[in-house]
Short mmCIF file of C-alpha atoms and ligand atoms in Angstrom, two decimals:
data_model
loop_
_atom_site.label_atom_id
_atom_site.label_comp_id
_atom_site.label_asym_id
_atom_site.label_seq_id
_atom_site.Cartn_x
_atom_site.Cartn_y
_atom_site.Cartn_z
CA UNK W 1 -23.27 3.56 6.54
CA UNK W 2 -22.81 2.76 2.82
CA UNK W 3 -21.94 -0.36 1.30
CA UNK W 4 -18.50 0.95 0.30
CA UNK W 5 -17.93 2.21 4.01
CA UNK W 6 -18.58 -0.81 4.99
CA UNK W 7 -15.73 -2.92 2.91
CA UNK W 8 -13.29 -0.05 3.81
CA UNK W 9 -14.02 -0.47 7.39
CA UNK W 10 -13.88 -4.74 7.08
CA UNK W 11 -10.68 -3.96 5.85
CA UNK W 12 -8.71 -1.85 8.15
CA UNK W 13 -10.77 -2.20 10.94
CA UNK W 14 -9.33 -3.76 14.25
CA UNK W 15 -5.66 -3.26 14.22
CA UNK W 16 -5.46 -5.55 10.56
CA UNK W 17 -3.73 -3.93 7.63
CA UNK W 18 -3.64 -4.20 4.13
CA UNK W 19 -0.54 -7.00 1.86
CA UNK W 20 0.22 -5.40 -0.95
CA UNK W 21 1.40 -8.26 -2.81
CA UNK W 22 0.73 -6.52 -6.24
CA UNK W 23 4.02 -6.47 -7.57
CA UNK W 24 3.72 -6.46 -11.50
CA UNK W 25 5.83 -8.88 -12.99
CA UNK W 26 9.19 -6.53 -13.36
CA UNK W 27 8.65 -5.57 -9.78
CA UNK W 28 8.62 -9.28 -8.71
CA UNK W 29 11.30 -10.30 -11.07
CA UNK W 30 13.67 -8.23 -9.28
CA UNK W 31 12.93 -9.27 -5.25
CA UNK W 32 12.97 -13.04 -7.14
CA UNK W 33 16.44 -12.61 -8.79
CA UNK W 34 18.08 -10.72 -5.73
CA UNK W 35 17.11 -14.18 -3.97
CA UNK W 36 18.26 -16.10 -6.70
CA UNK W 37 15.06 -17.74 -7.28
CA UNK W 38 13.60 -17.99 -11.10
CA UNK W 39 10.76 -15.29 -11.61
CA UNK W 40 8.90 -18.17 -13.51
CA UNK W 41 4.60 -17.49 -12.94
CA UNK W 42 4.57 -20.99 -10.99
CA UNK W 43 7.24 -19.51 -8.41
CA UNK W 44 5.39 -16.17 -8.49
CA UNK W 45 2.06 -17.95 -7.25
CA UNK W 46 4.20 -20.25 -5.03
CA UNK W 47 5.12 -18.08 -3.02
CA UNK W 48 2.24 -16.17 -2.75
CA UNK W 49 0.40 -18.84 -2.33
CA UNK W 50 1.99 -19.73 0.92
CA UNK W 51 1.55 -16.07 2.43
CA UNK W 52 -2.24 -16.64 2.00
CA UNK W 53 -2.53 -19.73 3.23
CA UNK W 54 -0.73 -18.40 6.47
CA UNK W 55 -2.54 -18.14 9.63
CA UNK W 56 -1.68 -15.15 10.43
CA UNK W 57 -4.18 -14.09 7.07
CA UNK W 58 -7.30 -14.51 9.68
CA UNK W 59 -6.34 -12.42 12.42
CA UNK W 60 -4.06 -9.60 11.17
CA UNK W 61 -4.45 -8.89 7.62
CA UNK W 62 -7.98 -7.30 6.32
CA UNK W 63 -7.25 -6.98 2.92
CA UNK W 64 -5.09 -8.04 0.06
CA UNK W 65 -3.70 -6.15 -3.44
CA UNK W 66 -2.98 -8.45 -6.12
CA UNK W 67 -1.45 -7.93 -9.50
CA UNK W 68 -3.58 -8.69 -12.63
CA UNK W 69 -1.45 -12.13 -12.76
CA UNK W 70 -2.14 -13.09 -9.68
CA UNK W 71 -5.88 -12.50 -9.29
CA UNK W 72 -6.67 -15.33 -12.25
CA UNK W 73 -4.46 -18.15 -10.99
CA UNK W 74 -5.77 -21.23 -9.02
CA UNK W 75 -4.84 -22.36 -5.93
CA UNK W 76 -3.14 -25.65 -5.22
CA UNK W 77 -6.14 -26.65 -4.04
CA UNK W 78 -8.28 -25.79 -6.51
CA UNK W 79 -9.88 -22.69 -5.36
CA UNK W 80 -9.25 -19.41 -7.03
CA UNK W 81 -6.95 -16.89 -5.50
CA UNK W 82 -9.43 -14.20 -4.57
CA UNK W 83 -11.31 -17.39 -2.87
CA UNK W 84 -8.76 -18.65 -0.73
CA UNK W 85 -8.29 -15.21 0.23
CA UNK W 86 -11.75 -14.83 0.99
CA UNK W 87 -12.23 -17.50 2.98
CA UNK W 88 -9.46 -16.46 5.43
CA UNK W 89 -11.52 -13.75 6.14
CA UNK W 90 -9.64 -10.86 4.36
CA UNK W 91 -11.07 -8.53 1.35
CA UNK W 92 -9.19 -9.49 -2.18
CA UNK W 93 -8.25 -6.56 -4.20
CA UNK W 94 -6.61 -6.00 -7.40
CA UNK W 95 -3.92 -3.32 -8.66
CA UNK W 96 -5.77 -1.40 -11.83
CA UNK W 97 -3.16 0.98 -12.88
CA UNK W 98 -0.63 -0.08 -15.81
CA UNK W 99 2.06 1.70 -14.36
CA UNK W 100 3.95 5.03 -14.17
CA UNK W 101 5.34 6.42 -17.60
CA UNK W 102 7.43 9.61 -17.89
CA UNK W 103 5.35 12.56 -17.85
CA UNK W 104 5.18 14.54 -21.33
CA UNK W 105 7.22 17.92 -21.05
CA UNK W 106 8.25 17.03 -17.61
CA UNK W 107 10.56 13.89 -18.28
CA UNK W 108 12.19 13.76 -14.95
CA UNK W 109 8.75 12.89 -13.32
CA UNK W 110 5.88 10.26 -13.79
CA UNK W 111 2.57 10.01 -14.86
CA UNK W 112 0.53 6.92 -13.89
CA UNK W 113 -1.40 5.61 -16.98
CA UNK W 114 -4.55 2.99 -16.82
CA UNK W 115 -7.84 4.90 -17.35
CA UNK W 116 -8.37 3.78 -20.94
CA UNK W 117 -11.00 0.65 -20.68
CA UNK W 118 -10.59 0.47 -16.67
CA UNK W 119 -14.72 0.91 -16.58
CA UNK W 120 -14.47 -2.50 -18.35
CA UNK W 121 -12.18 -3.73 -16.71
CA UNK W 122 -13.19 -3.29 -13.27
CA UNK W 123 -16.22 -5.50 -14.33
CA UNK W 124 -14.18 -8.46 -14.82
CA UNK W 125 -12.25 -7.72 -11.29
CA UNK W 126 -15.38 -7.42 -9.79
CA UNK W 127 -16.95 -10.65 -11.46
CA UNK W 128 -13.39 -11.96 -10.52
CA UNK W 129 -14.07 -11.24 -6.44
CA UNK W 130 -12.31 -8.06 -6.35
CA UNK W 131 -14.03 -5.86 -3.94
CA UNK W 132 -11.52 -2.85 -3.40
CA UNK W 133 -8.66 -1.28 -5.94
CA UNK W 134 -5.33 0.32 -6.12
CA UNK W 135 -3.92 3.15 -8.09
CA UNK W 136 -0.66 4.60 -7.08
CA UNK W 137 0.78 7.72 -8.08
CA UNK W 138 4.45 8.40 -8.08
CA UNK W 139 6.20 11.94 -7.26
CA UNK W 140 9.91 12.71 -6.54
CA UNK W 141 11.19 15.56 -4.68
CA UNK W 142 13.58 17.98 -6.21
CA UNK W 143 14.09 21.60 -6.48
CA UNK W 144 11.59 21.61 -9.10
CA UNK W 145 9.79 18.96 -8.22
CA UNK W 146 7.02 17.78 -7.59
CA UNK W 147 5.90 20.57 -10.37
CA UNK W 148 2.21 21.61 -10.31
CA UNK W 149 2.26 19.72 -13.41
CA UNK W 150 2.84 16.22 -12.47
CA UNK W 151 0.35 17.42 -8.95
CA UNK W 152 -2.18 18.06 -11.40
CA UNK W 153 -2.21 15.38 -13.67
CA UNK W 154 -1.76 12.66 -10.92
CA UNK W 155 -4.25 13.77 -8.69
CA UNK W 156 -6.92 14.17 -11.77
CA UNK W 157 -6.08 10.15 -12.64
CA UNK W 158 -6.32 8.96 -9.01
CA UNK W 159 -10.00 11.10 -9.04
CA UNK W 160 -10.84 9.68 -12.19
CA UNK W 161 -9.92 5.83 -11.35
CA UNK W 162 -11.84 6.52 -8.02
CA UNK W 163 -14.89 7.66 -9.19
CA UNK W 164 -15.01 4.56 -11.92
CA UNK W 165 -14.03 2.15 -9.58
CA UNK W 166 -16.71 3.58 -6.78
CA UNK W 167 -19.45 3.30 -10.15
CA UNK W 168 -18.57 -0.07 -10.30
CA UNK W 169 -19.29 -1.38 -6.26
CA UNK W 170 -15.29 -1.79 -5.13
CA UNK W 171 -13.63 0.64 -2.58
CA UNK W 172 -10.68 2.86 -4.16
CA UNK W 173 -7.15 2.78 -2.59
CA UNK W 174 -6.01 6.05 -3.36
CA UNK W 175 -1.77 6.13 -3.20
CA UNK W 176 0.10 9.35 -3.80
CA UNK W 177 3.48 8.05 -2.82
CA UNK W 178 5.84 10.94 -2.72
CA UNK W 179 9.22 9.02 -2.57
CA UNK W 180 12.32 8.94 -0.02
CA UNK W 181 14.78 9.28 -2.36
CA UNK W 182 16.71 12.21 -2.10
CA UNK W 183 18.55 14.46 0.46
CA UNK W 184 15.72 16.45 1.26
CA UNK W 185 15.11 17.19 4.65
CA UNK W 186 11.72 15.98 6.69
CA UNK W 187 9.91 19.54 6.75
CA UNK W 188 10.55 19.15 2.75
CA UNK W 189 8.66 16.15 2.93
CA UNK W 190 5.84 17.42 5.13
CA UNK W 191 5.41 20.52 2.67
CA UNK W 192 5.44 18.46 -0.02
CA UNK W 193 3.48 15.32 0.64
CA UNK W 194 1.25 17.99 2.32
CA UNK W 195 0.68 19.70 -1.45
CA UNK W 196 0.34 16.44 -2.89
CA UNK W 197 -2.50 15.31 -0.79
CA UNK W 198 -4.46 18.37 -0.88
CA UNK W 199 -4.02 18.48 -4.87
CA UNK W 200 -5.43 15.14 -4.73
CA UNK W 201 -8.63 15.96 -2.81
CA UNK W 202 -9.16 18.55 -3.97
CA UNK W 203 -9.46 16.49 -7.11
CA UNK W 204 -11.48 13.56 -5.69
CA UNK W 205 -14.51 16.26 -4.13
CA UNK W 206 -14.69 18.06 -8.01
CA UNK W 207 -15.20 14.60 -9.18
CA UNK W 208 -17.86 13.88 -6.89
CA UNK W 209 -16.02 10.68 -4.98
CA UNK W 210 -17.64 9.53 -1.56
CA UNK W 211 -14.76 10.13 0.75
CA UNK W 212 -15.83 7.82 2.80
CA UNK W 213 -15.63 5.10 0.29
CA UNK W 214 -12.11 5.48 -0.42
CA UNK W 215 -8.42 4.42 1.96
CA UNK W 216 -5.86 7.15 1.55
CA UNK W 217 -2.28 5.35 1.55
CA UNK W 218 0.52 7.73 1.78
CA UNK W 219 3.81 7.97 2.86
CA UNK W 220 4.85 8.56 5.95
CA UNK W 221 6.51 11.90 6.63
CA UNK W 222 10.36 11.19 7.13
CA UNK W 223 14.06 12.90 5.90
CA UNK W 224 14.91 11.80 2.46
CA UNK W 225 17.77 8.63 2.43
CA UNK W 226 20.85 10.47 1.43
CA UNK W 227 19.84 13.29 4.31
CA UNK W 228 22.17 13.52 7.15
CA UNK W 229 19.46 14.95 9.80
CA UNK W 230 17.46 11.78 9.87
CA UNK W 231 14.69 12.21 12.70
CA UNK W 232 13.15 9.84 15.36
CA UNK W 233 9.73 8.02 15.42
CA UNK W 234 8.56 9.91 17.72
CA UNK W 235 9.12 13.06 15.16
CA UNK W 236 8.45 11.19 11.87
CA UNK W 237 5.02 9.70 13.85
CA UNK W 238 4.38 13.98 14.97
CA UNK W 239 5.19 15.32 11.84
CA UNK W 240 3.44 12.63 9.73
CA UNK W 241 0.20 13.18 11.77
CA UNK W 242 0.32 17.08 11.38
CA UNK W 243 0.37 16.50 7.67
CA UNK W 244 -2.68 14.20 7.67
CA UNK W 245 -4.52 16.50 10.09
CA UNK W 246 -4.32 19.46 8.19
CA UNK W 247 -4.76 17.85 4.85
CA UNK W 248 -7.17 14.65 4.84
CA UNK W 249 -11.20 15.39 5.18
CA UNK W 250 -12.63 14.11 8.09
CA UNK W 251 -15.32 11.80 6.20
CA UNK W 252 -12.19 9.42 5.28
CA UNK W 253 -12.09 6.19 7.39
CA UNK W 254 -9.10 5.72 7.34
CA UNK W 255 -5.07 5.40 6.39
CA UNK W 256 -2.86 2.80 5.63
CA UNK W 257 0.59 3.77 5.16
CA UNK W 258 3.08 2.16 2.15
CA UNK W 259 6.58 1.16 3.79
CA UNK W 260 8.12 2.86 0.70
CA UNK W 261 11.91 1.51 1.47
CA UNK W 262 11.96 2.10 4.90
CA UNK W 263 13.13 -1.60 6.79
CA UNK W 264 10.30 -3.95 8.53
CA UNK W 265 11.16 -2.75 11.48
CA UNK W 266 11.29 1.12 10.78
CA UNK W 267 8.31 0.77 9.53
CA UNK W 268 6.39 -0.98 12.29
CA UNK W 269 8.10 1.22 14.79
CA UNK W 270 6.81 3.95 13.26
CA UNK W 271 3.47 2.71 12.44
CA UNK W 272 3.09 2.30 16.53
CA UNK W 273 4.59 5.87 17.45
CA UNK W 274 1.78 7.10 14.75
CA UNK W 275 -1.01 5.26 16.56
CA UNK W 276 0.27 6.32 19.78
CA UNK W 277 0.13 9.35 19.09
CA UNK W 278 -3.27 9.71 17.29
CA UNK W 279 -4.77 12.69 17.99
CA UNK W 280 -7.31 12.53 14.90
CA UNK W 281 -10.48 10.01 14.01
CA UNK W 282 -8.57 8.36 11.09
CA UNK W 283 -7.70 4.47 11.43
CA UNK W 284 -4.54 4.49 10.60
CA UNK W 285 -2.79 1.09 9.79
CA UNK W 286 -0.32 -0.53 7.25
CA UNK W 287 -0.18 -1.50 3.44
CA UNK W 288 2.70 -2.74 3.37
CA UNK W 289 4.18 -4.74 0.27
CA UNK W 290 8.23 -5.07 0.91
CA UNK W 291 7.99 -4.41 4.75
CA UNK W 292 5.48 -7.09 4.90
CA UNK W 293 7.57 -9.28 2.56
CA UNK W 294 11.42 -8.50 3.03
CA UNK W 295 11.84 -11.62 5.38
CA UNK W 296 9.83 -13.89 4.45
CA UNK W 297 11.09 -14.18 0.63
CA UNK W 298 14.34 -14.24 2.06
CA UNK W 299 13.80 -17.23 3.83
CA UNK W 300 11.84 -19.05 1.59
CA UNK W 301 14.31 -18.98 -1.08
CA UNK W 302 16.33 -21.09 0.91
CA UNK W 303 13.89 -23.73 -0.03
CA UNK W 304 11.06 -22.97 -1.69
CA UNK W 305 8.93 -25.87 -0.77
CA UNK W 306 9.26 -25.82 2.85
CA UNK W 307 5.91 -23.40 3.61
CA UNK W 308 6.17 -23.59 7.41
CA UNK W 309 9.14 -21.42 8.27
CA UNK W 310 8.23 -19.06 5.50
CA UNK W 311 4.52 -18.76 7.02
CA UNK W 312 6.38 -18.32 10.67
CA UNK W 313 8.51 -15.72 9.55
CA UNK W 314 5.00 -14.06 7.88
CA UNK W 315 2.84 -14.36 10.75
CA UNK W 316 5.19 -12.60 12.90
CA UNK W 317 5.76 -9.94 10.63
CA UNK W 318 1.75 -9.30 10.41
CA UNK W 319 1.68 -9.61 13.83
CA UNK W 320 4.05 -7.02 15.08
CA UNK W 321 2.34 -4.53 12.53
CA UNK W 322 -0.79 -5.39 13.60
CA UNK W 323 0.16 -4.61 17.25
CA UNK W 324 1.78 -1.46 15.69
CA UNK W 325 -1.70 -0.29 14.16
CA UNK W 326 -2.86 -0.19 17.92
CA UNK W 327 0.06 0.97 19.24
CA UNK W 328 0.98 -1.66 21.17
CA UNK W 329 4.17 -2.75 19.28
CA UNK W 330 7.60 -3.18 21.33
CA UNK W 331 10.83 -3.62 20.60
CA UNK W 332 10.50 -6.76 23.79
CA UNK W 333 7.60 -8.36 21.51
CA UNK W 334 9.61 -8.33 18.44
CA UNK W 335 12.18 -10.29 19.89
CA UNK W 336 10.12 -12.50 21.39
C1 5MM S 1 3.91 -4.14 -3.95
O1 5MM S 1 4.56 -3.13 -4.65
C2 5MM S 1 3.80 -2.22 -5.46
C3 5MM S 1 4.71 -1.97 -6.62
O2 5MM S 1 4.08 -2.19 -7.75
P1 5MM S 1 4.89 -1.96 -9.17
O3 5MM S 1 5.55 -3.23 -9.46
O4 5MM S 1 3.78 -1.64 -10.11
O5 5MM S 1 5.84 -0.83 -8.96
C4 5MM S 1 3.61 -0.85 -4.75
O6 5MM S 1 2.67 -0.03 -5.37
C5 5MM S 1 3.20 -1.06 -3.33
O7 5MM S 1 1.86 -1.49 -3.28
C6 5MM S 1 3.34 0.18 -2.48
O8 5MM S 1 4.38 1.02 -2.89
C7 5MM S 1 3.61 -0.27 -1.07
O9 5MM S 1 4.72 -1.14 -1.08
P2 5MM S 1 5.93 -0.83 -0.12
O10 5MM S 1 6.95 -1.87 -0.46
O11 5MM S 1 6.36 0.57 -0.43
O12 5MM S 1 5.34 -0.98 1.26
#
């Protein structure tokens, strides 16, 4: 087992998932302000701050994204962030992209930009206490798209961050997100996302990445938001697991899914009908940043100093899609 293995397996291992709490700043302005809180960088490490400190950190969550930010702020009590995440017992990691732009001769779609200086940069995340990355590409569905161009291009980045951040000792989260906007029906997704991921592979073998070093987090297969022929778990979990089969290589540990828009519940049902339904060797758990988050932030606007409910609400939430990543979620324990 290699050393890189090994971190992706600490992480995901066990029913815990991933927090993607790596919203850049513009991301995190906008959940602040639709809570009417200031997005000032005290609040923004206020309330992060109080997610890991939760106790829920120790027994459900293996793994954490931050944003650049985020990752050199200290703690309330003096320890640095990737510290007090360490000592919970959870992996820090750090978001190394700089974000999608629009992609040259294909305006509509996105590029994700961030390979200039990353080798240097993942030095200082590493020195830092970063031991696993993020990279996320962005593709719509249209007629046209996603065109082979913005396939290409995206899946060439996400090889090239890998195989840099792989060089430099920290385990690659590798995020093709192929989003739900649209009216697109499910078996559009699944051909899609199925395109996507293979592009992306086929990418990560010609740069030499060791798939077994890496987390693949995807989207799950589901109908777009404006469709009218929405489909059950049980279908989203089937169809979701056909596309991983018959496009992921078997050396990969393991998946963890981004909640993409879906609602914390969605996506922990869906999580569980996934895992219930496992008929592959692939972990497959959650990285979930607004699913994670949705509740939580809601209630600690209401009073931004009081840590305890907010930590309630957050524990619960980690819980249930920690169950979920074993398949053992119920509608009964949720309301609990
Ligand atoms: C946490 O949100 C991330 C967004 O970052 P930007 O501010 O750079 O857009 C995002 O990449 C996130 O990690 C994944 O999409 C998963 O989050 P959701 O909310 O889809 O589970």
């Amino acid at each position: 087992m290699t050393e890189l293995n090994k971190i992706a397996l600490k992480i995901i291992s066990n029913g815990k998932g991933i927090l993607a709490a790596d919203e850049s700043n513009g991301t995190m302005t906008k959940r602040l302000e639709a809570v009417n809180v200031n997005s000032t960088p005290e609040n923004r490490l206020l309330f992060r701050e109080i997610l890991f400190s939760s106790k829920g950190m120790k027994d459900y969550i293996g793994g954490v994204i931050l944003y650049d930010e985020t990752i050199n702020q200290t703690s309330s009590s003096g320890k640095s962030i990737p510290e007090l995440i360490s000592n919970s017992g959870a992996v820090p990691g750090i978001k190394v992209d700089t974000g999608a732009k629009n992609l040259a001769n294909s305006p509509e779609e996105k590029i994700t930009e961030g390979l200039d200086g990353l080798r240097d940069r993942l030095k200082i995340y590493y020195d830092l206490g970063a031991r696993f990355t993020k990279w996320r590409g962005v593709y719509s569905i249209g007629e046209k798209y996603p065109s082979k161009l913005a396939m290409n291009c995206n899946a060439h980045a996400l090889a090239r961050y890998s195989a840099l951040v792989q060089e430099s000792g920290m385990v690659p989260i590798v995020e093709p997100e192929v989003l739900m906007d649209g009216n697109h029906s499910s078996e559009v997704c699944l051909k899609k996302t199925s395109e996507v991921i293979k592009k992306c592979f086929e990418e990560l073998i010609l740069h030499k990445v060791d798939l077994s070093g890496i987390i693949l987090k995807p989207n799950m297969i589901l109908a777009g938001n404006l469709s009218k022929n929405k489909i059950s778990s049980e279908e989203i979990s089937l169809k979701t697991l056909e596309c991983l089969k018959d496009s992921v290589p078997n050396e990969v540990p393991g998946i963890a899914f981004l909640s993409g828009g879906q609602s914390e519940i969605e996506a922990t049902e869906n999580l569980n009908f996934i895992n219930k339904n496992n008929n592959t060797n692939f972990i497959m758990t959650y990285s979930y940043g607004r699913a994670l988050q949705q509740s939580a932030l809601k209630v600690w606007s209401k009073d931004i100093k009081d840590s305890e409910v907010t930590q309630n609400i957050f524990n619960h939430r980690a819980e249930m899609c920690t169950l979920a990543a074993q398949g053992k979620w119920s509608i009964e324990l949720e309301n609990k």
